[in-house]
Each structure stands twice: as C-alpha cells, then as structure tokens.
mmCIF file of C-alpha atoms and ligand atoms in Angstrom:
data_model
loop_
_atom_site.group_PDB
_atom_site.id
_atom_site.type_symbol
_atom_site.label_atom_id
_atom_site.label_comp_id
_atom_site.label_asym_id
_atom_site.label_seq_id
_atom_site.Cartn_x
_atom_site.Cartn_y
_atom_site.Cartn_z
ATOM 1 C CA UNK A 1 0.658 11.995 -0.979
ATOM 2 C CA UNK A 2 3.900 11.793 1.011
ATOM 3 C CA UNK A 3 6.184 8.908 0.092
ATOM 4 C CA UNK A 4 8.147 6.802 2.589
ATOM 5 C CA UNK A 5 10.682 4.320 1.274
ATOM 6 C CA UNK A 6 12.326 1.733 3.540
ATOM 7 C CA UNK A 7 15.767 0.907 2.157
ATOM 8 C CA UNK A 8 16.745 -2.326 3.899
ATOM 9 C CA UNK A 9 20.139 -2.407 2.174
ATOM 10 C CA UNK A 10 21.891 -5.784 2.680
ATOM 11 C CA UNK A 11 19.692 -6.958 5.559
ATOM 12 C CA UNK A 12 16.913 -9.488 6.157
ATOM 13 C CA UNK A 13 16.444 -13.141 5.328
ATOM 14 C CA UNK A 14 13.172 -14.622 4.063
ATOM 15 C CA UNK A 15 11.969 -15.234 7.611
ATOM 16 C CA UNK A 16 12.905 -11.745 8.758
ATOM 17 C CA UNK A 17 11.230 -10.112 5.776
ATOM 18 C CA UNK A 18 8.094 -12.163 6.338
ATOM 19 C CA UNK A 19 7.961 -11.227 10.019
ATOM 20 C CA UNK A 20 8.473 -7.561 9.185
ATOM 21 C CA UNK A 21 5.705 -7.569 6.569
ATOM 22 C CA UNK A 22 3.321 -9.285 8.968
ATOM 23 C CA UNK A 23 4.093 -6.782 11.718
ATOM 24 C CA UNK A 24 3.854 -3.756 9.448
ATOM 25 C CA UNK A 25 0.532 -4.987 8.096
ATOM 26 C CA UNK A 26 -0.827 -5.482 11.627
ATOM 27 C CA UNK A 27 0.372 -2.034 12.671
ATOM 28 C CA UNK A 28 -1.041 -0.027 9.775
ATOM 29 C CA UNK A 29 -4.380 -1.804 9.426
ATOM 30 C CA UNK A 30 -5.944 -0.457 6.253
ATOM 31 C CA UNK A 31 -2.959 1.806 5.591
ATOM 32 C CA UNK A 32 -1.953 5.291 6.698
ATOM 33 C CA UNK A 33 -4.043 8.061 5.172
ATOM 34 C CA UNK A 34 -2.084 10.407 2.903
ATOM 35 C CA UNK A 35 1.026 8.236 3.024
ATOM 36 C CA UNK A 36 2.441 5.994 0.315
ATOM 37 C CA UNK A 37 4.709 3.264 1.689
ATOM 38 C CA UNK A 38 7.394 1.379 -0.209
ATOM 39 C CA UNK A 39 9.691 -1.413 0.951
ATOM 40 C CA UNK A 40 13.039 -1.866 -0.772
ATOM 41 C CA UNK A 41 14.348 -5.290 0.256
ATOM 42 C CA UNK A 42 17.118 -7.317 -1.317
ATOM 43 C CA UNK A 43 16.044 -9.154 -4.480
ATOM 44 C CA UNK A 44 15.924 -12.406 -2.519
ATOM 45 C CA UNK A 45 13.266 -11.078 -0.126
ATOM 46 C CA UNK A 46 10.979 -9.272 -2.603
ATOM 47 C CA UNK A 47 8.387 -12.015 -2.505
ATOM 48 C CA UNK A 48 8.284 -12.111 1.300
ATOM 49 C CA UNK A 49 8.068 -8.311 1.534
ATOM 50 C CA UNK A 50 5.134 -8.042 -0.843
ATOM 51 C CA UNK A 51 1.743 -7.024 0.565
ATOM 52 C CA UNK A 52 -1.124 -8.963 -0.998
ATOM 53 C CA UNK A 53 -3.453 -6.135 0.057
ATOM 54 C CA UNK A 54 -1.423 -3.465 -1.730
ATOM 55 C CA UNK A 55 -0.911 -1.224 1.294
ATOM 56 C CA UNK A 56 2.689 -0.814 0.258
ATOM 57 C CA UNK A 57 4.557 -1.393 -2.951
ATOM 58 C CA UNK A 58 8.059 -2.658 -3.645
ATOM 59 C CA UNK A 59 11.284 -1.135 -4.865
ATOM 60 C CA UNK A 60 14.519 -2.824 -5.785
ATOM 61 C CA UNK A 61 17.760 -1.270 -4.545
ATOM 62 C CA UNK A 62 19.569 -1.528 -7.852
ATOM 63 C CA UNK A 63 19.115 -2.644 -11.450
ATOM 64 C CA UNK A 64 21.501 -3.671 -14.214
ATOM 65 C CA UNK A 65 22.666 -1.044 -16.692
ATOM 66 C CA UNK A 66 21.790 -3.351 -19.598
ATOM 67 C CA UNK A 67 18.417 -4.711 -20.651
ATOM 68 C CA UNK A 68 19.447 -8.398 -20.856
ATOM 69 C CA UNK A 69 22.341 -10.589 -21.856
ATOM 70 C CA UNK A 70 25.576 -12.119 -20.617
ATOM 71 C CA UNK A 71 26.032 -10.076 -17.420
ATOM 72 C CA UNK A 72 26.667 -12.655 -14.725
ATOM 73 C CA UNK A 73 25.282 -11.696 -11.356
ATOM 74 C CA UNK A 74 23.135 -8.814 -12.568
ATOM 75 C CA UNK A 75 19.356 -8.421 -12.292
ATOM 76 C CA UNK A 76 17.561 -6.549 -15.051
ATOM 77 C CA UNK A 77 14.922 -3.882 -14.571
ATOM 78 C CA UNK A 78 12.434 -6.112 -16.395
ATOM 79 C CA UNK A 79 13.152 -8.944 -13.943
ATOM 80 C CA UNK A 80 12.617 -6.581 -11.013
ATOM 81 C CA UNK A 81 9.330 -5.383 -12.492
ATOM 82 C CA UNK A 82 8.303 -8.980 -13.089
ATOM 83 C CA UNK A 83 9.126 -9.754 -9.431
ATOM 84 C CA UNK A 84 6.650 -7.084 -8.348
ATOM 85 C CA UNK A 85 8.685 -3.881 -8.106
ATOM 86 C CA UNK A 86 7.105 -0.555 -8.965
ATOM 87 C CA UNK A 87 10.180 1.519 -8.128
ATOM 88 C CA UNK A 88 13.948 1.118 -8.415
ATOM 89 C CA UNK A 89 16.536 2.960 -6.353
ATOM 90 C CA UNK A 90 19.197 4.250 -8.761
ATOM 91 C CA UNK A 91 22.452 5.963 -7.882
ATOM 92 C CA UNK A 92 22.493 5.433 -4.139
ATOM 93 C CA UNK A 93 25.755 6.853 -2.791
ATOM 94 C CA UNK A 94 26.826 3.378 -1.635
ATOM 95 C CA UNK A 95 26.504 2.155 -5.229
ATOM 96 C CA UNK A 96 28.411 5.161 -6.534
ATOM 97 C CA UNK A 97 31.129 4.787 -3.941
ATOM 98 C CA UNK A 98 31.664 1.039 -3.480
ATOM 99 C CA UNK A 99 30.660 -0.192 -6.932
ATOM 100 C CA UNK A 100 32.036 2.587 -9.081
ATOM 101 C CA UNK A 101 28.711 3.646 -10.578
ATOM 102 C CA UNK A 102 29.293 6.791 -12.591
ATOM 103 C CA UNK A 103 27.019 9.179 -14.441
ATOM 104 C CA UNK A 104 27.151 7.267 -17.732
ATOM 105 C CA UNK A 105 26.226 3.985 -16.045
ATOM 106 C CA UNK A 106 23.449 5.617 -14.035
ATOM 107 C CA UNK A 107 21.969 7.162 -17.173
ATOM 108 C CA UNK A 108 21.814 3.657 -18.693
ATOM 109 C CA UNK A 109 20.185 2.307 -15.522
ATOM 110 C CA UNK A 110 17.560 5.057 -15.701
ATOM 111 C CA UNK A 111 16.824 4.143 -19.321
ATOM 112 C CA UNK A 112 16.495 0.457 -18.361
ATOM 113 C CA UNK A 113 14.036 1.405 -15.606
ATOM 114 C CA UNK A 114 11.902 3.304 -18.098
ATOM 115 C CA UNK A 115 11.985 0.444 -20.595
ATOM 116 C CA UNK A 116 10.676 -1.868 -17.867
ATOM 117 C CA UNK A 117 8.083 0.557 -16.503
ATOM 118 C CA UNK A 118 9.873 1.054 -13.168
ATOM 119 C CA UNK A 119 9.801 4.506 -11.593
ATOM 120 C CA UNK A 120 13.347 5.488 -10.596
ATOM 121 C CA UNK A 121 14.162 6.794 -7.135
ATOM 122 C CA UNK A 122 17.279 8.662 -8.203
ATOM 123 C CA UNK A 123 19.621 9.475 -5.310
ATOM 124 C CA UNK A 124 22.040 12.353 -5.150
ATOM 125 C CA UNK A 125 23.832 14.373 -2.509
ATOM 126 C CA UNK A 126 27.092 16.026 -1.602
ATOM 127 C CA UNK A 127 30.009 14.779 0.490
ATOM 128 C CA UNK A 128 31.095 16.616 3.646
ATOM 129 C CA UNK A 129 34.093 18.020 1.729
ATOM 130 C CA UNK A 130 31.896 19.337 -1.064
ATOM 131 C CA UNK A 131 29.625 20.943 1.500
ATOM 132 C CA UNK A 132 32.518 22.532 3.385
ATOM 133 C CA UNK A 133 33.854 23.899 0.108
ATOM 134 C CA UNK A 134 30.499 25.510 -0.677
ATOM 135 C CA UNK A 135 29.897 23.087 -3.534
ATOM 136 C CA UNK A 136 26.578 21.600 -2.448
ATOM 137 C CA UNK A 137 24.455 23.186 -5.146
ATOM 138 C CA UNK A 138 27.058 22.604 -7.865
ATOM 139 C CA UNK A 139 27.182 18.929 -6.873
ATOM 140 C CA UNK A 140 23.407 18.559 -7.014
ATOM 141 C CA UNK A 141 23.250 20.303 -10.375
ATOM 142 C CA UNK A 142 25.988 18.040 -11.763
ATOM 143 C CA UNK A 143 24.351 14.868 -10.453
ATOM 144 C CA UNK A 144 20.951 15.971 -11.762
ATOM 145 C CA UNK A 145 22.444 16.229 -15.271
ATOM 146 C CA UNK A 146 22.344 12.428 -15.349
ATOM 147 C CA UNK A 147 18.565 12.841 -15.731
ATOM 148 C CA UNK A 148 18.956 14.926 -18.906
ATOM 149 C CA UNK A 149 17.688 12.165 -21.220
ATOM 150 C CA UNK A 150 15.030 10.848 -18.842
ATOM 151 C CA UNK A 151 11.563 11.761 -20.203
ATOM 152 C CA UNK A 152 10.169 14.774 -18.322
ATOM 153 C CA UNK A 153 6.568 13.609 -18.503
ATOM 154 C CA UNK A 154 7.145 10.355 -16.590
ATOM 155 C CA UNK A 155 6.874 10.142 -12.796
ATOM 156 C CA UNK A 156 10.235 10.602 -11.098
ATOM 157 C CA UNK A 157 11.366 10.456 -7.492
ATOM 158 C CA UNK A 158 14.595 12.183 -6.519
ATOM 159 C CA UNK A 159 16.119 11.535 -3.099
ATOM 160 C CA UNK A 160 18.400 14.192 -1.682
ATOM 161 C CA UNK A 161 20.806 12.224 0.483
ATOM 162 C CA UNK A 162 23.799 14.197 1.755
ATOM 163 C CA UNK A 163 26.541 11.600 2.156
ATOM 164 C CA UNK A 164 27.614 13.013 5.517
ATOM 165 C CA UNK A 165 24.123 12.291 6.846
ATOM 166 C CA UNK A 166 23.773 8.673 5.688
ATOM 167 C CA UNK A 167 24.137 6.211 8.537
ATOM 168 C CA UNK A 168 25.881 8.778 10.708
ATOM 169 C CA UNK A 169 23.092 9.737 13.073
ATOM 170 C CA UNK A 170 23.606 13.324 11.921
ATOM 171 C CA UNK A 171 20.599 14.241 9.794
ATOM 172 C CA UNK A 172 20.443 17.428 7.766
ATOM 173 C CA UNK A 173 18.492 20.213 9.410
ATOM 174 C CA UNK A 174 15.031 20.944 8.011
ATOM 175 C CA UNK A 175 16.513 24.172 6.603
ATOM 176 C CA UNK A 176 19.288 22.254 4.802
ATOM 177 C CA UNK A 177 16.769 19.792 3.385
ATOM 178 C CA UNK A 178 14.583 22.655 2.215
ATOM 179 C CA UNK A 179 17.488 24.497 0.588
ATOM 180 C CA UNK A 180 18.419 21.383 -1.373
ATOM 181 C CA UNK A 181 14.781 20.724 -2.266
ATOM 182 C CA UNK A 182 14.381 24.223 -3.682
ATOM 183 C CA UNK A 183 17.604 23.872 -5.680
ATOM 184 C CA UNK A 184 16.554 20.507 -7.105
ATOM 185 C CA UNK A 185 13.032 21.708 -7.883
ATOM 186 C CA UNK A 186 14.624 24.591 -9.797
ATOM 187 C CA UNK A 187 16.998 22.400 -11.783
ATOM 188 C CA UNK A 188 14.228 19.910 -12.532
ATOM 189 C CA UNK A 189 11.464 22.449 -13.114
ATOM 190 C CA UNK A 190 10.571 20.907 -16.489
ATOM 191 C CA UNK A 191 9.484 17.679 -14.774
ATOM 192 C CA UNK A 192 5.742 17.203 -14.588
ATOM 193 C CA UNK A 193 5.522 14.470 -11.945
ATOM 194 C CA UNK A 194 8.415 15.022 -9.560
ATOM 195 C CA UNK A 195 8.642 14.125 -5.905
ATOM 196 C CA UNK A 196 11.704 15.088 -3.883
ATOM 197 C CA UNK A 197 12.581 13.022 -0.833
ATOM 198 C CA UNK A 198 15.107 13.589 1.903
ATOM 199 C CA UNK A 199 17.315 10.743 3.175
ATOM 200 C CA UNK A 200 20.065 10.473 5.775
ATOM 201 C CA UNK A 201 19.609 9.487 9.423
ATOM 202 C CA UNK A 202 15.841 10.008 9.413
ATOM 203 C CA UNK A 203 14.399 8.662 12.681
ATOM 204 C CA UNK A 204 11.035 8.648 14.444
ATOM 205 C CA UNK A 205 12.489 11.481 16.567
ATOM 206 C CA UNK A 206 13.421 13.897 13.765
ATOM 207 C CA UNK A 207 10.854 12.984 11.085
ATOM 208 C CA UNK A 208 8.134 15.408 12.157
ATOM 209 C CA UNK A 209 10.526 18.363 12.310
ATOM 210 C CA UNK A 210 11.944 17.539 8.876
ATOM 211 C CA UNK A 211 8.456 17.284 7.380
ATOM 212 C CA UNK A 212 7.153 20.482 8.956
ATOM 213 C CA UNK A 213 10.355 22.485 8.435
ATOM 214 C CA UNK A 214 10.743 21.606 4.768
ATOM 215 C CA UNK A 215 8.465 20.867 1.839
ATOM 216 C CA UNK A 216 10.051 17.515 1.002
ATOM 217 C CA UNK A 217 7.623 14.909 -0.320
ATOM 218 C CA UNK A 218 8.794 12.178 2.040
ATOM 219 C CA UNK A 219 11.845 10.190 3.084
ATOM 220 C CA UNK A 220 14.229 7.472 1.990
ATOM 221 C CA UNK A 221 15.036 5.693 5.227
ATOM 222 C CA UNK A 222 17.831 3.226 5.938
ATOM 223 C CA UNK A 223 18.669 2.126 9.478
ATOM 224 C CA UNK A 224 15.476 3.308 11.153
ATOM 225 C CA UNK A 225 13.352 1.418 8.603
ATOM 226 C CA UNK A 226 14.745 -1.991 9.583
ATOM 227 C CA UNK A 227 12.236 -2.213 12.418
ATOM 228 C CA UNK A 228 8.576 -2.129 11.353
ATOM 229 C CA UNK A 229 7.626 0.028 14.342
ATOM 230 C CA UNK A 230 10.286 2.583 13.401
ATOM 231 C CA UNK A 231 9.181 2.754 9.786
ATOM 232 C CA UNK A 232 5.557 3.101 10.861
ATOM 233 C CA UNK A 233 6.399 5.856 13.352
ATOM 234 C CA UNK A 234 8.242 7.822 10.659
ATOM 235 C CA UNK A 235 5.385 7.388 8.188
ATOM 236 C CA UNK A 236 2.909 8.665 10.768
ATOM 237 C CA UNK A 237 5.053 11.705 11.662
HETATM 238 P P1 PGA B 1 20.134 5.995 6.874
HETATM 239 O O1 PGA B 1 20.279 5.603 5.328
HETATM 240 O O2 PGA B 1 18.673 6.323 7.105
HETATM 241 O O3 PGA B 1 20.573 4.764 7.619
HETATM 242 O O4 PGA B 1 21.016 7.165 7.107
HETATM 243 C C1 PGA B 1 19.562 6.306 4.324
HETATM 244 C C2 PGA B 1 19.925 5.743 2.978
HETATM 245 O O5 PGA B 1 21.087 5.397 2.761
HETATM 246 O O6 PGA B 1 19.050 5.638 2.094
#
C-alpha cells in the first residue's frame, strides 16, 4: 500500500482544516484503492482534520524529546497519540535547521514515539553542498544512525527529503530518488516493516513519473498538499 502524507507545516486554521477535510472526503468517496492517506496538520487543527470514517489517519509534525514534565510549550508523543495521531514526523529538515534538532535529540524523540505507540516518519536528506561534494550517501548513512536504537521489528517510515528539493520547485529525478531509496534500504536492511518515502517538491505533475521511475513507497508532500485537489491528484498518480 503506497503512503501519501500531507505535511501542512504552519498553515491552516480550524475553519480551513475543516473545509479541507470536507473537500477531501467528498473527492475520495470511499477512499483510494491501494493508497494510504495521512494528514499532518498543526496540533491545533488535529481535531478538525480527523476523518470519522477512517479514510485517512493523522500525523503530528513534531513531538517533544521527553515523555512528560516541565517543558513549557512542548507537546508529548502520548498527547499526540491521545489526540488521534497514528504517526509522527521526526527530524524534518526544518526542525533540524531552524530549531537545532540534532541526532541525540532525534533519537530521544524516536524513543518517545515508540513509548506512545506512534509510528515515526523519520526524515533525512542531504544539502545541495553535500550533494555537490559527493556526500549524499555518507549523509544518509550518518542520519540513519539515529535509528540505531529504534526496534527493528516495529513499523517505520523513512522519508528521503533532499534539502535542495524542499519547497524549491526542483524535485529530485526518479533516478535520484531510486538511488537514495536503494541506499537507505541497504542501510536499514534489518528492518522488518520499512517504508521509504520521497519528499521535496512533489506535485500532481511529477508524481506519476516519480512513482513509476522509482520504487519509493509514497510521498511526503508539503506545498502541493495544502489544496485537497492537489493532494488527491498526487495520491491517484
Ligand atoms: P514541499 O515540502 O513538498 O513543499 O517541497 C516537502 C516537505 O518539506 O515535507
């Protein structure tokens, strides 16, 4: 089953999330065969983004690196699970870059997800400089080491998101996505329930080529997922 995750980032009020959910529900009817859909709204819009009919599930975009306690402003993995999340995005490049999330912190976030029963969507990917220097594979291997203590028998989603492709309109080629997928599958070959997504400027226009030209298990989609019709078109690709 291919997996399509809509990462809304810091967008959408209650009313906007409600309207999106209503439109998506109307568009997909009983769901899209062979496709698993996930919406990742802000914490404040989880309730509005939920589908009572279960045609899509919910992810949070971040979780705290601690289980509970005096951490003002944080939301725990258990709270996210309690609010209806099945998945949690961990290690998105925007979190790494703007909020200083490093490997040690991300390993703690992964452990918190497991304690709460959330399946992590662990993001990794190289910068343009790393790519130009021929360091793509080394970067992926290093970032995958953060998963070393994560139990291999639990379901895991990994999203390959080259930083130069996120929000730039310049997606990786299907061949690039496939190269990274093969590298990650090799590094994570002990995992029993692994799905590898691609993310970075996925659109309704390039989705079919990326899916047919690589063996990725789906997409993590930012900008193009903000419109229900765009997300639907990508999921039907
Ligand atoms: P984008 O974002 O689709 O807007 O490039 C992807 C992501 O950051 O997950």
